[in-house]
């Protein structure tokens, strides 16, 4: 699966930092009590809420791999609507485009 250009640059231009980062991500993943689909859906909600849209296609595809439906993707993106407002809707077409590929 393809990652964002910014994450590609992180990996290629700062490989030591990237390696440390990825080891910590794996450690955090190992202790999570969420199943992989739920974790990816929650991550999509966070990405939408903080407007970090570059990671949305990758994590949408991961959620789909773990069994998330298109409707669950939509719900995950929009779950932050009451808390952060309609800024999350800009993530919707990005996620759905990635899902529909």
mmCIF file of C-alpha atoms in Angstrom:
data_model
loop_
_atom_site.group_PDB
_atom_site.id
_atom_site.type_symbol
_atom_site.label_atom_id
_atom_site.label_comp_id
_atom_site.label_asym_id
_atom_site.label_seq_id
_atom_site.Cartn_x
_atom_site.Cartn_y
_atom_site.Cartn_z
ATOM 1 C CA UNK A 1 0.000 0.000 0.000
ATOM 2 C CA UNK A 2 1.195 3.459 -0.859
ATOM 3 C CA UNK A 3 1.839 6.004 1.877
ATOM 4 C CA UNK A 4 1.693 9.775 1.497
ATOM 5 C CA UNK A 5 4.523 11.698 -0.145
ATOM 6 C CA UNK A 6 5.317 13.339 3.187
ATOM 7 C CA UNK A 7 5.699 9.949 4.876
ATOM 8 C CA UNK A 8 7.823 8.710 1.961
ATOM 9 C CA UNK A 9 10.089 11.748 2.447
ATOM 10 C CA UNK A 10 10.251 11.056 6.176
ATOM 11 C CA UNK A 11 11.405 7.489 5.472
ATOM 12 C CA UNK A 12 13.924 8.365 2.785
ATOM 13 C CA UNK A 13 15.339 11.607 4.168
ATOM 14 C CA UNK A 14 15.420 10.743 7.864
ATOM 15 C CA UNK A 15 15.750 6.943 7.998
ATOM 16 C CA UNK A 16 16.991 6.779 11.600
ATOM 17 C CA UNK A 17 14.074 8.854 12.873
ATOM 18 C CA UNK A 18 11.692 6.825 10.727
ATOM 19 C CA UNK A 19 13.035 3.560 12.109
ATOM 20 C CA UNK A 20 12.614 4.710 15.706
ATOM 21 C CA UNK A 21 9.145 6.063 14.939
ATOM 22 C CA UNK A 22 8.020 2.804 13.328
ATOM 23 C CA UNK A 23 9.360 0.697 16.202
ATOM 24 C CA UNK A 24 7.327 2.794 18.632
ATOM 25 C CA UNK A 25 4.234 2.562 16.432
ATOM 26 C CA UNK A 26 4.590 -1.225 16.453
ATOM 27 C CA UNK A 27 4.952 -1.268 20.242
ATOM 28 C CA UNK A 28 1.846 0.877 20.661
ATOM 29 C CA UNK A 29 -0.037 -1.387 18.249
ATOM 30 C CA UNK A 30 0.986 -4.439 20.244
ATOM 31 C CA UNK A 31 -0.532 -3.139 23.486
ATOM 32 C CA UNK A 32 -3.779 -1.854 21.959
ATOM 33 C CA UNK A 33 -6.872 -3.755 23.035
ATOM 34 C CA UNK A 34 -8.757 -2.655 19.910
ATOM 35 C CA UNK A 35 -9.154 -5.033 17.002
ATOM 36 C CA UNK A 36 -7.417 -3.865 13.827
ATOM 37 C CA UNK A 37 -10.580 -2.675 12.050
ATOM 38 C CA UNK A 38 -11.747 -0.631 15.033
ATOM 39 C CA UNK A 39 -8.272 0.849 15.476
ATOM 40 C CA UNK A 40 -8.146 1.947 11.832
ATOM 41 C CA UNK A 41 -11.645 3.459 12.038
ATOM 42 C CA UNK A 42 -10.686 5.342 15.203
ATOM 43 C CA UNK A 43 -7.490 6.520 13.535
ATOM 44 C CA UNK A 44 -9.498 7.829 10.587
ATOM 45 C CA UNK A 45 -11.679 9.801 13.000
ATOM 46 C CA UNK A 46 -8.584 11.361 14.565
ATOM 47 C CA UNK A 47 -7.004 12.163 11.190
ATOM 48 C CA UNK A 48 -10.207 13.855 10.033
ATOM 49 C CA UNK A 49 -10.543 15.822 13.282
ATOM 50 C CA UNK A 50 -6.981 17.155 13.160
ATOM 51 C CA UNK A 51 -7.137 17.657 9.382
ATOM 52 C CA UNK A 52 -4.178 15.413 8.678
ATOM 53 C CA UNK A 53 -5.611 14.387 5.346
ATOM 54 C CA UNK A 54 -2.419 12.927 3.840
ATOM 55 C CA UNK A 55 -2.809 9.750 5.916
ATOM 56 C CA UNK A 56 -6.484 9.217 5.141
ATOM 57 C CA UNK A 57 -6.104 7.187 1.923
ATOM 58 C CA UNK A 58 -3.638 4.754 3.515
ATOM 59 C CA UNK A 59 -5.688 4.213 6.671
ATOM 60 C CA UNK A 60 -8.938 3.949 4.704
ATOM 61 C CA UNK A 61 -7.410 1.147 2.650
ATOM 62 C CA UNK A 62 -6.150 -0.540 5.821
ATOM 63 C CA UNK A 63 -9.618 -0.309 7.387
ATOM 64 C CA UNK A 64 -11.089 -1.852 4.240
ATOM 65 C CA UNK A 65 -8.523 -4.676 4.363
ATOM 66 C CA UNK A 66 -9.649 -5.382 7.932
ATOM 67 C CA UNK A 67 -13.301 -5.539 6.862
ATOM 68 C CA UNK A 68 -14.640 -1.994 7.251
ATOM 69 C CA UNK A 69 -17.590 -1.164 5.044
ATOM 70 C CA UNK A 70 -17.991 2.060 3.107
ATOM 71 C CA UNK A 71 -20.694 3.089 5.593
ATOM 72 C CA UNK A 72 -18.340 2.467 8.527
ATOM 73 C CA UNK A 73 -15.707 4.667 6.859
ATOM 74 C CA UNK A 74 -18.276 7.449 6.498
ATOM 75 C CA UNK A 75 -19.328 7.080 10.135
ATOM 76 C CA UNK A 76 -15.718 7.098 11.338
ATOM 77 C CA UNK A 77 -14.952 10.287 9.423
ATOM 78 C CA UNK A 78 -18.099 11.993 10.698
ATOM 79 C CA UNK A 79 -17.927 10.812 14.324
ATOM 80 C CA UNK A 80 -16.050 13.996 15.248
ATOM 81 C CA UNK A 81 -18.714 16.251 13.744
ATOM 82 C CA UNK A 82 -20.312 17.217 17.095
ATOM 83 C CA UNK A 83 -16.966 17.861 18.774
ATOM 84 C CA UNK A 84 -14.958 19.634 16.075
ATOM 85 C CA UNK A 85 -17.595 20.716 13.586
ATOM 86 C CA UNK A 86 -17.842 20.378 9.877
ATOM 87 C CA UNK A 87 -14.072 20.509 9.270
ATOM 88 C CA UNK A 88 -14.229 16.713 9.194
ATOM 89 C CA UNK A 89 -16.351 16.696 6.037
ATOM 90 C CA UNK A 90 -13.316 17.665 3.927
ATOM 91 C CA UNK A 91 -11.904 14.218 4.728
ATOM 92 C CA UNK A 92 -14.963 12.444 3.367
ATOM 93 C CA UNK A 93 -14.233 12.616 -0.375
ATOM 94 C CA UNK A 94 -10.592 11.682 0.243
ATOM 95 C CA UNK A 95 -11.559 8.588 2.228
ATOM 96 C CA UNK A 96 -14.301 7.509 -0.151
ATOM 97 C CA UNK A 97 -12.059 7.920 -3.175
ATOM 98 C CA UNK A 98 -9.470 5.673 -1.523
ATOM 99 C CA UNK A 99 -12.138 3.164 -0.477
ATOM 100 C CA UNK A 100 -13.655 2.923 -3.948
ATOM 101 C CA UNK A 101 -10.342 2.156 -5.684
#
